[in-house]
Rosetta silent file (secondary structure, phi, psi, omega in degrees, C-alpha in Angstrom):
SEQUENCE: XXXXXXXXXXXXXXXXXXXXXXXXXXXXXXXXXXXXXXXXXXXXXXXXXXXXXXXXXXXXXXXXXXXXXXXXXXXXXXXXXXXXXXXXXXXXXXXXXXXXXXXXXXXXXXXXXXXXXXXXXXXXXXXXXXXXXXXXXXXXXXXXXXXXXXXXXXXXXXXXXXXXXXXXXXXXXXXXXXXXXXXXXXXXXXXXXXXXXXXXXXXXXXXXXXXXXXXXXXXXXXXXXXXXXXXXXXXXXXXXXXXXXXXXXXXXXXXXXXXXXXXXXXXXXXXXXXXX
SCORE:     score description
SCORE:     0.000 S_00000001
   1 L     0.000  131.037  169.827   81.977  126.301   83.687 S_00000001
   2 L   -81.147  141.885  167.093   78.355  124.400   83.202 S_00000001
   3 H   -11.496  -37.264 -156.908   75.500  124.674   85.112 S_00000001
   4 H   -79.055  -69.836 -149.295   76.150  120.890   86.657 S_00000001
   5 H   -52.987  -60.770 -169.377   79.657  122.303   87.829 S_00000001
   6 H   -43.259  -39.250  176.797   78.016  125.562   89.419 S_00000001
   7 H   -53.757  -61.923 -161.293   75.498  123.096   91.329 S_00000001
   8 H   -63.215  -12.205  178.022   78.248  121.236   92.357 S_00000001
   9 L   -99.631   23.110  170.853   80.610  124.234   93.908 S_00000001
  10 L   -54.620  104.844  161.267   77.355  125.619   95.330 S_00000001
  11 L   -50.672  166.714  175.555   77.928  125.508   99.118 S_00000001
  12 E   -71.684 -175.221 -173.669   75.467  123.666  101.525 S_00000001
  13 L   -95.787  126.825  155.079   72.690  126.192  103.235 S_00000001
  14 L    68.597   27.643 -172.395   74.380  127.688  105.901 S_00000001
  15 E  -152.687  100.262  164.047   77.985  126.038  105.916 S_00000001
  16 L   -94.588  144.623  161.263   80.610  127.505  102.823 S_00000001
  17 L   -75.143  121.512  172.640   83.426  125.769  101.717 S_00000001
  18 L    -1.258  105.795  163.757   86.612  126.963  102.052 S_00000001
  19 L   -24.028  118.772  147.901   87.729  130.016   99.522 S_00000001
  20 L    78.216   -5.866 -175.251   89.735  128.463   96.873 S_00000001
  21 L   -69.253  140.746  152.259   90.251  124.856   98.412 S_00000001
  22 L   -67.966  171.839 -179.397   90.492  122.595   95.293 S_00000001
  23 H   -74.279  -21.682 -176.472   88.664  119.665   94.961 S_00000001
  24 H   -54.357  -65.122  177.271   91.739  117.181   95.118 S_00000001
  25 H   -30.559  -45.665 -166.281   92.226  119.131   98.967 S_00000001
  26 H   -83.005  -27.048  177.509   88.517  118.267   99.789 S_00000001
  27 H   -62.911  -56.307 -179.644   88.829  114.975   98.750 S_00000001
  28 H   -42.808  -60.188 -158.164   92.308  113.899  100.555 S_00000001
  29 H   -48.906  -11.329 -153.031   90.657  115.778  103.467 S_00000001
  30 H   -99.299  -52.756 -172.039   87.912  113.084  103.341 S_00000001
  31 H   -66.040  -41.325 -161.835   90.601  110.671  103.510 S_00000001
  32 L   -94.021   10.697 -176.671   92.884  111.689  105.964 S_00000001
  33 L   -79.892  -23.016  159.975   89.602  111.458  108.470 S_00000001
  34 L   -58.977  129.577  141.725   90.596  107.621  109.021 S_00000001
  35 L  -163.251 -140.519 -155.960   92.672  106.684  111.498 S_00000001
  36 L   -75.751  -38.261 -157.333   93.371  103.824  114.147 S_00000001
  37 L  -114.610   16.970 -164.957   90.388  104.427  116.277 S_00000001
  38 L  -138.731   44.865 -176.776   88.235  106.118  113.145 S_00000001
  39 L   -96.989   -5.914  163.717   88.044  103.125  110.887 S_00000001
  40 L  -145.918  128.857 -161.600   84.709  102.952  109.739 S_00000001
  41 E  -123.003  135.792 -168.085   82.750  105.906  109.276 S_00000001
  42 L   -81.341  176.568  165.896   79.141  107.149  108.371 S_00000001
  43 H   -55.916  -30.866 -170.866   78.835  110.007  105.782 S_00000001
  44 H   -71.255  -43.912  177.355   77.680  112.212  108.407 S_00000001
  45 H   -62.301  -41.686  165.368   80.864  111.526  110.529 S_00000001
  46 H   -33.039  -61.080  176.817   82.812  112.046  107.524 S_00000001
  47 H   -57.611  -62.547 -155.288   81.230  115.384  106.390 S_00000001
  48 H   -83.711  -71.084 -115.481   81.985  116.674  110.674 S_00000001
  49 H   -95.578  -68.830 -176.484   85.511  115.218  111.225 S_00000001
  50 H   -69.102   -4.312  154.267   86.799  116.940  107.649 S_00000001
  51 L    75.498   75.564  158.153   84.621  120.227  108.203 S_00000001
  52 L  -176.095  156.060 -168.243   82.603  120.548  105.356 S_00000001
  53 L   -47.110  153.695 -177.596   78.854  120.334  104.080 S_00000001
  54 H   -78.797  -18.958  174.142   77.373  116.879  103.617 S_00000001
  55 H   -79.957  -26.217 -172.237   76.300  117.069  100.264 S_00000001
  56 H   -73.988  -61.883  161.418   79.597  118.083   98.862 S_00000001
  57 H   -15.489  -57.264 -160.369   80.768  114.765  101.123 S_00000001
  58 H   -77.569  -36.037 -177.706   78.482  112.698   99.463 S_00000001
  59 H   -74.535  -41.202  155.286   79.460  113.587   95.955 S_00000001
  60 H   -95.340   27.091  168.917   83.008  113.162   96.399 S_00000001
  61 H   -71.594  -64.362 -161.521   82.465  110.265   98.658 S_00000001
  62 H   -72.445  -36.601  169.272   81.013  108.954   95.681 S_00000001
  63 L   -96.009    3.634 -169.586   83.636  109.266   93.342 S_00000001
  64 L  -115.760  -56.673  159.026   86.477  108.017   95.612 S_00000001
  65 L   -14.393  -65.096 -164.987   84.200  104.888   96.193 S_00000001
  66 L   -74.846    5.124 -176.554   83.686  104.344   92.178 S_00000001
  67 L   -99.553  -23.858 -132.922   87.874  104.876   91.830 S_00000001
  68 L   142.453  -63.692  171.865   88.579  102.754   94.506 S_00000001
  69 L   -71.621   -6.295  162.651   89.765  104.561   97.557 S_00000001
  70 L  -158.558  155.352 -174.592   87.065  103.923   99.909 S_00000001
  71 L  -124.972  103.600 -178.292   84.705  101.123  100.209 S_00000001
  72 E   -47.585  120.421 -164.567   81.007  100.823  101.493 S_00000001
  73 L  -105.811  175.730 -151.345   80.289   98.320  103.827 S_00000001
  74 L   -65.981  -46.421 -179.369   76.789   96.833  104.066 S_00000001
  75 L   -49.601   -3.205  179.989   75.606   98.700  106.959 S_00000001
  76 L   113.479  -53.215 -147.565   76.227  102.384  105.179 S_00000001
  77 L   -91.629  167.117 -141.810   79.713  103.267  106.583 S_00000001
  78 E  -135.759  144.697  177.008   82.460  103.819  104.676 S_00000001
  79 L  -120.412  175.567  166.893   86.230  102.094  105.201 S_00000001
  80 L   -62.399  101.245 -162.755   89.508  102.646  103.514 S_00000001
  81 L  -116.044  144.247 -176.028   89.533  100.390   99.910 S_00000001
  82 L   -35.335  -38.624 -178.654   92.162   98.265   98.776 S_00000001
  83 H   -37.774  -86.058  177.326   93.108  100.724   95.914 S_00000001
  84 H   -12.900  -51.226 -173.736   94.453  103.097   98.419 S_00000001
  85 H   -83.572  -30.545 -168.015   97.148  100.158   99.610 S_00000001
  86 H   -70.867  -48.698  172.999   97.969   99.047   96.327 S_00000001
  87 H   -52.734  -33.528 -175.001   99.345  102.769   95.036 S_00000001
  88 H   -70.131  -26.133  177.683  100.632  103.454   98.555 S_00000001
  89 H   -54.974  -27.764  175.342  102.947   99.868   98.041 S_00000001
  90 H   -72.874  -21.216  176.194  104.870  101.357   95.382 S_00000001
  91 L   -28.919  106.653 -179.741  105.983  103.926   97.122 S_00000001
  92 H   -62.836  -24.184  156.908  110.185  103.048   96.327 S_00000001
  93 H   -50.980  -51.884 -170.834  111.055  104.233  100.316 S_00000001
  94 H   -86.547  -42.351 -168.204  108.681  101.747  101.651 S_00000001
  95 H   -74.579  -76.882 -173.808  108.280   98.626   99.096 S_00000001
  96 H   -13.639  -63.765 -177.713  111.904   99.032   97.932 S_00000001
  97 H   -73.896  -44.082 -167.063  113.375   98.711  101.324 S_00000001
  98 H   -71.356  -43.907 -172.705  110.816   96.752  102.624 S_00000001
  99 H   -76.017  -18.433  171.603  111.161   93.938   99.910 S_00000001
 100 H   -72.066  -31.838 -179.081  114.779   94.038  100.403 S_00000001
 101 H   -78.586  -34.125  177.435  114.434   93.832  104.293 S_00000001
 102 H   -61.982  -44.722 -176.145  112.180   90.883  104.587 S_00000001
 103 H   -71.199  -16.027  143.769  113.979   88.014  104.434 S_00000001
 104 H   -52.168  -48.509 -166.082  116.208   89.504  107.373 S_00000001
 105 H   -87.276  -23.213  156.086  113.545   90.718  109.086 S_00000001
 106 H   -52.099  -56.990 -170.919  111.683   86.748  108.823 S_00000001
 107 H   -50.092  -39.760  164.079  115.024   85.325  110.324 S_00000001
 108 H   -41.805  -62.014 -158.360  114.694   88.351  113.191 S_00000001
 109 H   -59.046  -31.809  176.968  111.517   87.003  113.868 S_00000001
 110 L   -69.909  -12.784  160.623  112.635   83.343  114.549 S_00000001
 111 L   -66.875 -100.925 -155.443  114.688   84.321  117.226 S_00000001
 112 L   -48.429  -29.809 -158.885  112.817   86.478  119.300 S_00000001
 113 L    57.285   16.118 -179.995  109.129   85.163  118.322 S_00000001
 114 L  -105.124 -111.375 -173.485  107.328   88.648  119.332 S_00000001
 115 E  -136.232  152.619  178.305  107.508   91.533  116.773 S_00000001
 116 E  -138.830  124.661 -177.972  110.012   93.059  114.585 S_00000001
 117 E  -120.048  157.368  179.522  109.616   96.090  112.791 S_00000001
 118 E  -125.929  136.975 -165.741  110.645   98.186  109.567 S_00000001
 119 E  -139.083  151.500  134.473  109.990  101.838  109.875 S_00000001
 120 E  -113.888  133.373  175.020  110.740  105.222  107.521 S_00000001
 121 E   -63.587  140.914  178.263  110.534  108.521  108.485 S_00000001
 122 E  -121.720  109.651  163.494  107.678  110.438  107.036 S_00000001
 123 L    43.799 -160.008 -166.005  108.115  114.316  107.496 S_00000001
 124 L   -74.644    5.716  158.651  108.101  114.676  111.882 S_00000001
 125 E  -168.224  175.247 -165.273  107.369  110.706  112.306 S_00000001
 126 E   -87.666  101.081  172.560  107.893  107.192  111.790 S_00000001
 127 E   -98.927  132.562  160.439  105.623  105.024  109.507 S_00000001
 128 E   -80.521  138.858 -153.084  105.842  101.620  109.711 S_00000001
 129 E  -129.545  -12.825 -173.157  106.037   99.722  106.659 S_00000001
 130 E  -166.748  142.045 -159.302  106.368   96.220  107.745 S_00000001
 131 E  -147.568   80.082  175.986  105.421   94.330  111.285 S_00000001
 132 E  -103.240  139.010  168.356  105.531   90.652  111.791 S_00000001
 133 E   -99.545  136.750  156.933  104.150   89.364  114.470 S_00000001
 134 L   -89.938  177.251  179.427  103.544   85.893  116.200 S_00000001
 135 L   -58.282  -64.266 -176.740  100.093   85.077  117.906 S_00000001
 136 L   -73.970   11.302 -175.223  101.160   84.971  121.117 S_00000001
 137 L   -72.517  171.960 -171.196  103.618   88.307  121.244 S_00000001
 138 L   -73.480  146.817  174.504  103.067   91.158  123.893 S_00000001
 139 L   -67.930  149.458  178.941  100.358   93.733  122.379 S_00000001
 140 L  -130.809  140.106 -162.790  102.213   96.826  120.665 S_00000001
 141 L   -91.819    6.131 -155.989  100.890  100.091  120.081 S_00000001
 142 L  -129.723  140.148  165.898  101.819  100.588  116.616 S_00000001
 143 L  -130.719 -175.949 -167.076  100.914   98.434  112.971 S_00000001
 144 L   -87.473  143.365 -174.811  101.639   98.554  109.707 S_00000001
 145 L    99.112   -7.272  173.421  100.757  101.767  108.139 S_00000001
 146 L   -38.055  159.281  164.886  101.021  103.232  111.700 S_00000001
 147 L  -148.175  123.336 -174.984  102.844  106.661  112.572 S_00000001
 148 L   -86.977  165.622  159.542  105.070  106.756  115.622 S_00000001
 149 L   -73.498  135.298  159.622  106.786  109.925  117.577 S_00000001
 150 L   -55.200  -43.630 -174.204  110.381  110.280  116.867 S_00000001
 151 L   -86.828    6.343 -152.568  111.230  111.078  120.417 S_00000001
 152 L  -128.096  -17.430 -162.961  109.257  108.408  122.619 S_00000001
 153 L  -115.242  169.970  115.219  109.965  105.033  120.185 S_00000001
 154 H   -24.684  -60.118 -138.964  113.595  103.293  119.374 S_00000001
 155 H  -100.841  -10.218  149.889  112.822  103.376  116.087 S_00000001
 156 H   -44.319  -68.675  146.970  112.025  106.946  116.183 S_00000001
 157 H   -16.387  -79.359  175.213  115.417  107.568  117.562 S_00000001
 158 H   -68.317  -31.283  170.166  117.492  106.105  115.306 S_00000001
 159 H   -63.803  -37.380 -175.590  115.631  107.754  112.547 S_00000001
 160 L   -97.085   28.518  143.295  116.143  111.125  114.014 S_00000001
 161 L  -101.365  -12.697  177.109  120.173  110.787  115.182 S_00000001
 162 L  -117.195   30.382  167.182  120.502  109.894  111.616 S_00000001
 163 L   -99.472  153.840  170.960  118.528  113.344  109.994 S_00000001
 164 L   -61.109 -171.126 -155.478  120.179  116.108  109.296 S_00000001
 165 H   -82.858  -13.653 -141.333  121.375  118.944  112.472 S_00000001
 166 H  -103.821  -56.499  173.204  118.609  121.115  110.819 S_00000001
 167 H   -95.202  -24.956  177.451  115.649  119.183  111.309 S_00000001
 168 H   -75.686  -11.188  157.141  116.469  117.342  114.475 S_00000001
 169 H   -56.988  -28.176 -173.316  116.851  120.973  115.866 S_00000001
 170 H   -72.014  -60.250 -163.075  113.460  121.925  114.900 S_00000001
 171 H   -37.710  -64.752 -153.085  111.741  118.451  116.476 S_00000001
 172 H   -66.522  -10.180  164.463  114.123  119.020  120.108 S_00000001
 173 H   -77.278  -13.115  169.951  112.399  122.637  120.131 S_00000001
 174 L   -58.053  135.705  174.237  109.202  121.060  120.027 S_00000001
 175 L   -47.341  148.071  145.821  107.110  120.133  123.165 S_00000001
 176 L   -44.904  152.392  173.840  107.510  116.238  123.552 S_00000001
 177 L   -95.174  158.527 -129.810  104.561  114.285  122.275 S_00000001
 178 L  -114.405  107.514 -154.235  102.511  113.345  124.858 S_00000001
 179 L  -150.683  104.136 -174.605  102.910  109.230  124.305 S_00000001
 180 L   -32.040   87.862 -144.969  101.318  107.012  126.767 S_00000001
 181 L   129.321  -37.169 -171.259  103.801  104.947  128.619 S_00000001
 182 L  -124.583  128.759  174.882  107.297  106.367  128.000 S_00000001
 183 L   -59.774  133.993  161.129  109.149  109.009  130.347 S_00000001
 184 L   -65.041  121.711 -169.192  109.336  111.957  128.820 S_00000001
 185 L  -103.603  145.869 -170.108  113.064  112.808  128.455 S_00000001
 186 L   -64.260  158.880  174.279  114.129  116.638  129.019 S_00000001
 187 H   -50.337  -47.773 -153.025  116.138  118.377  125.599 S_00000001
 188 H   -65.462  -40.590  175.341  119.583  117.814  127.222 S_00000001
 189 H   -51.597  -60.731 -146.400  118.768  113.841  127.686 S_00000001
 190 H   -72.877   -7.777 -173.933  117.385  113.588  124.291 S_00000001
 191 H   -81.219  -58.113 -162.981  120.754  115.162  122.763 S_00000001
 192 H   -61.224  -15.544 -143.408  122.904  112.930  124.818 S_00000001
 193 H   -86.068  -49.626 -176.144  120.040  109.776  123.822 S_00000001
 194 H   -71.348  -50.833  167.464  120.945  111.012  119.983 S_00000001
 195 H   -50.603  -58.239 -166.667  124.676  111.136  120.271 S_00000001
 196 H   -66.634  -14.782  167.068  124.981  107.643  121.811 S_00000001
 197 H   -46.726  -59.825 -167.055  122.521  106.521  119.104 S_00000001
 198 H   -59.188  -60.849 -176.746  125.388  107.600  116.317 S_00000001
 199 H   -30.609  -67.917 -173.894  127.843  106.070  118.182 S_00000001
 200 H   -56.657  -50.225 -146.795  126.100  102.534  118.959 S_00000001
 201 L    58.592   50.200 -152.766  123.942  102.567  116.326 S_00000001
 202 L  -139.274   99.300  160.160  121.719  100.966  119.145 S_00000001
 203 E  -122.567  166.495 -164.813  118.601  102.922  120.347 S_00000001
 204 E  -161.442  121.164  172.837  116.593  101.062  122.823 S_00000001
 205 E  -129.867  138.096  174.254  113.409  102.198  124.820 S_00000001
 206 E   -92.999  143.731 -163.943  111.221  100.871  127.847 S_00000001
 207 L  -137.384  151.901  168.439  107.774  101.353  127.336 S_00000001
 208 L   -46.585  -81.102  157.637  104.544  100.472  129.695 S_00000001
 209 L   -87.272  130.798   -5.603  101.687  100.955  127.622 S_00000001
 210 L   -74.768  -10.557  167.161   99.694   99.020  126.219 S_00000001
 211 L  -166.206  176.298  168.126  101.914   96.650  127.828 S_00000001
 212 L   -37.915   44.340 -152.586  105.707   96.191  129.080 S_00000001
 213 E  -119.757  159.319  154.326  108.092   96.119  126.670 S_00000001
 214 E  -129.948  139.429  177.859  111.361   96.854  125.483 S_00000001
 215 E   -91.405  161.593 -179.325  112.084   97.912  122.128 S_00000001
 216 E  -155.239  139.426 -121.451  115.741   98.040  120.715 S_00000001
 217 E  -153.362  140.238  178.175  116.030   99.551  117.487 S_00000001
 218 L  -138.964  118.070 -155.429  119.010   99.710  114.595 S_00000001
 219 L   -58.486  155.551  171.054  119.494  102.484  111.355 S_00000001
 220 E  -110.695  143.603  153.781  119.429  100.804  107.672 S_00000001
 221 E   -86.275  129.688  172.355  121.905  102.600  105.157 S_00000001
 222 L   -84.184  176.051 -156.876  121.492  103.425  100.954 S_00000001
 223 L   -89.328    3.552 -172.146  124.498  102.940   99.420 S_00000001
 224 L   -92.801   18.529 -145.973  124.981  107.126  100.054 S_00000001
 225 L    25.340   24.365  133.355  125.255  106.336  103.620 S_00000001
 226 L   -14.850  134.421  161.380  122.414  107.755  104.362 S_00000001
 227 E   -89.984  139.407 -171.053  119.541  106.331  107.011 S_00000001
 228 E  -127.116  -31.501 -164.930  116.639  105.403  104.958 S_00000001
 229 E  -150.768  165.078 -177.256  115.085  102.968  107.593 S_00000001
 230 E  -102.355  142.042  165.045  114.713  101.827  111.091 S_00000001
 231 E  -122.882  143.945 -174.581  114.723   97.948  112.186 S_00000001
 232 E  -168.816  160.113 -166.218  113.624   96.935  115.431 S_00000001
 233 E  -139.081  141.662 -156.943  112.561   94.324  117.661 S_00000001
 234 E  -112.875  132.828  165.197  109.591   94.531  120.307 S_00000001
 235 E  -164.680  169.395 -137.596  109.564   92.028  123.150 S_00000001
 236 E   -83.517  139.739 -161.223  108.069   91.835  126.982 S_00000001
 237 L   -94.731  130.737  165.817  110.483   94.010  129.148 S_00000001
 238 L   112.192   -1.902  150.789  112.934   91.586  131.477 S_00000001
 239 L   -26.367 -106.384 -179.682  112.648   88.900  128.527 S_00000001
 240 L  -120.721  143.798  170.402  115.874   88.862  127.261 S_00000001
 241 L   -23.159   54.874 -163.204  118.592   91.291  127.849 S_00000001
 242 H   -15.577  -60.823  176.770  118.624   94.461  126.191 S_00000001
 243 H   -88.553   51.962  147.439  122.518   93.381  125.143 S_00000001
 244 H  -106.902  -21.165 -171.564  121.988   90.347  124.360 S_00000001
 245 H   -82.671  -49.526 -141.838  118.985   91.548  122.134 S_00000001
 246 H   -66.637  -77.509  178.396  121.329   94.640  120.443 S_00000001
 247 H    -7.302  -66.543 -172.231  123.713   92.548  118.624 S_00000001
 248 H   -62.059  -36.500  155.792  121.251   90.516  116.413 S_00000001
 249 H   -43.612  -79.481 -168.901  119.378   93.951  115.889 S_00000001
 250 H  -116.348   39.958  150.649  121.722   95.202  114.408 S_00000001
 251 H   -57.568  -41.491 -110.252  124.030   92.334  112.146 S_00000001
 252 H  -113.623  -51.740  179.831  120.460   91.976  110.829 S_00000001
 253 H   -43.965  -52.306 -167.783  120.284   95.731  110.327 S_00000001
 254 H   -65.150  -47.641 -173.429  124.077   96.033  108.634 S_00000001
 255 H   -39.418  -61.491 -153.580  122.920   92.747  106.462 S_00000001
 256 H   -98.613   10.471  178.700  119.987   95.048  104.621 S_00000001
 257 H  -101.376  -44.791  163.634  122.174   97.953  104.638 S_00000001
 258 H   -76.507  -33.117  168.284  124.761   95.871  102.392 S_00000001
 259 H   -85.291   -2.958  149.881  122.325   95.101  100.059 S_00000001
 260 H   -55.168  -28.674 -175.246  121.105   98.316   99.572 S_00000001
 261 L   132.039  -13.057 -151.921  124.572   99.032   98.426 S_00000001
 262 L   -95.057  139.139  177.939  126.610  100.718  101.876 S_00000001
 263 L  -106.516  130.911 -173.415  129.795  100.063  102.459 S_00000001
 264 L   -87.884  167.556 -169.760  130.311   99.985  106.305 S_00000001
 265 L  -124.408  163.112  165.168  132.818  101.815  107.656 S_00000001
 266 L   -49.472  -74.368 -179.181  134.793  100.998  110.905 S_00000001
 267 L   -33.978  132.389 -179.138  132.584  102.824  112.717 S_00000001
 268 L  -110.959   33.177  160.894  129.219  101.114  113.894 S_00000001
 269 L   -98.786 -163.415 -179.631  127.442  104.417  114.407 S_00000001
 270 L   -96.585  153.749  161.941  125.049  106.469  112.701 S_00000001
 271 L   -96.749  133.481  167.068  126.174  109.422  110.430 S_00000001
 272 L   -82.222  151.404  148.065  124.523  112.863  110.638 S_00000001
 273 L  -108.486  120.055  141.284  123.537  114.520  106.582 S_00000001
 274 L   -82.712  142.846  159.278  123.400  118.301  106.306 S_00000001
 275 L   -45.331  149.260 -178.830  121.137  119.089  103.015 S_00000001
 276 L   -87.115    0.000    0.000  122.693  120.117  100.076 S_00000001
């Protein structure tokens, strides 16, 4: 190791760094300090929200700047850079599906005129990969790049009646997540909420906050039958009909589900996967 490197794993006076964290770890952590209501940040906020000395901040602050992955704005604070979006677009779960899904999901939109969304499960929630919106639609609590609850959203739903029995046991042992707006449903509801999901292939929630809506929400299929993605459509609750809405949801759904490759089955539910 050189001298420079010794400076640099030197802790600050009176704050050590984690035993053994690599540097990749301190960096992500730097990263993962963003979020919806944390979108531009000084160094100093930076340095406190990821828990670690400020000079060590600033130097690899410094290098995720010169790559790319964060961007200075004139005032000092630091944003999220463009980089960051291009590498996350390749991602083949989100772009893949998502480039396949759009021209369904434009035609969605010309109906209803609010919002229609494409969602994949990430790990224990739903990121949204794709959101169009008119001007004038009802406010929504979620964009693209967003991460939703499984148990509280439609599209949440339908992701989790179509995981395997393994992990939707661990989520229903979980407390609910505490998500502004939506009744909290007891385990035995959310079981029955998840069966009629497979069945239907129809999940459909009323929500409050930030404003009245109902969402109604339909699984996409890989040619393994598999759920790889959620489709859903957001619009002011007492609009139009929850069945009059469900249909179109999900033709629109089965449509990007054939071109993934899935061969429908009689059945218009969802399929449970156990893991191999």
């Amino acid at each position: 190791m050189t001298v420079q490197a010794d400076r640099d794993a030197a802790p600050a006076r009176g704050k050590r760094p984690k035993q053994g964290e690599p540097v990749i770890d301190r960096a992500l952590s730097l990263l993962a300090v963003f979020s919806d209501r944390r979108r531009a940040l000084t160094l100093s906020e930076m340095a406190r929200y990821a828990d670690m000395p400020a000079p060590t901040a600033l130097r690899l602050i410094a290098r995720l700047v010169a790559w790319g992955a964060l961007e200075r704005l004139e005032d000092g604070r630091y944003v999220v850079g463009v980089r960051l979006w291009e590498v996350a677009s390749l991602s083949p779960r989100g772009h893949g599906v998502r480039e396949i899904a759009l021209p369904y999901l434009e035609d969605l939109f010309e109906v209803t005129r609010h919002h229609v969304l494409l969602a994949v499960r990430d790990n224990e929630q739903a990121v949204l990969i794709e959101r169009l919106s008119s001007k004038d639609a009802t406010e929504v609590a979620y964009r693209v790049g967003g991460r939703a609850p499984l148990r509280s959203t439609a599209i949440g739903l339908v992701l989790l009646a179509g995981a395997d029995q393994q992990f939707q046991e661990t989520i229903l042992r979980k407390p609910p997540e505490n998500e502004p707006g939506v009744d909290h449903l007891p385990e035995g509801q959310i079981r029955r909420t998840l069966s009629d999901v497979r069945r239907t292939g129809i999940a459909m929630i009323r929500r409050s906050v930030p404003s009245r809506t109902v969402s109604v929400a339909s699984p996409i299929f890989d040619a393994q039958g598999s759920v790889v993605a959620a489709l859903s459509i957001v619009v002011p609750d007492g609009s139009t009909p929850a069945n009059v809405l469900a249909p179109a949801v999900r033709a629109s759904a089965r449509a990007v589900s054939r071109n993934l490759g899935y061969l429908a089955e009689v059945s218009t539910g969802v399929r449970t996967h156990s893991k191999e």
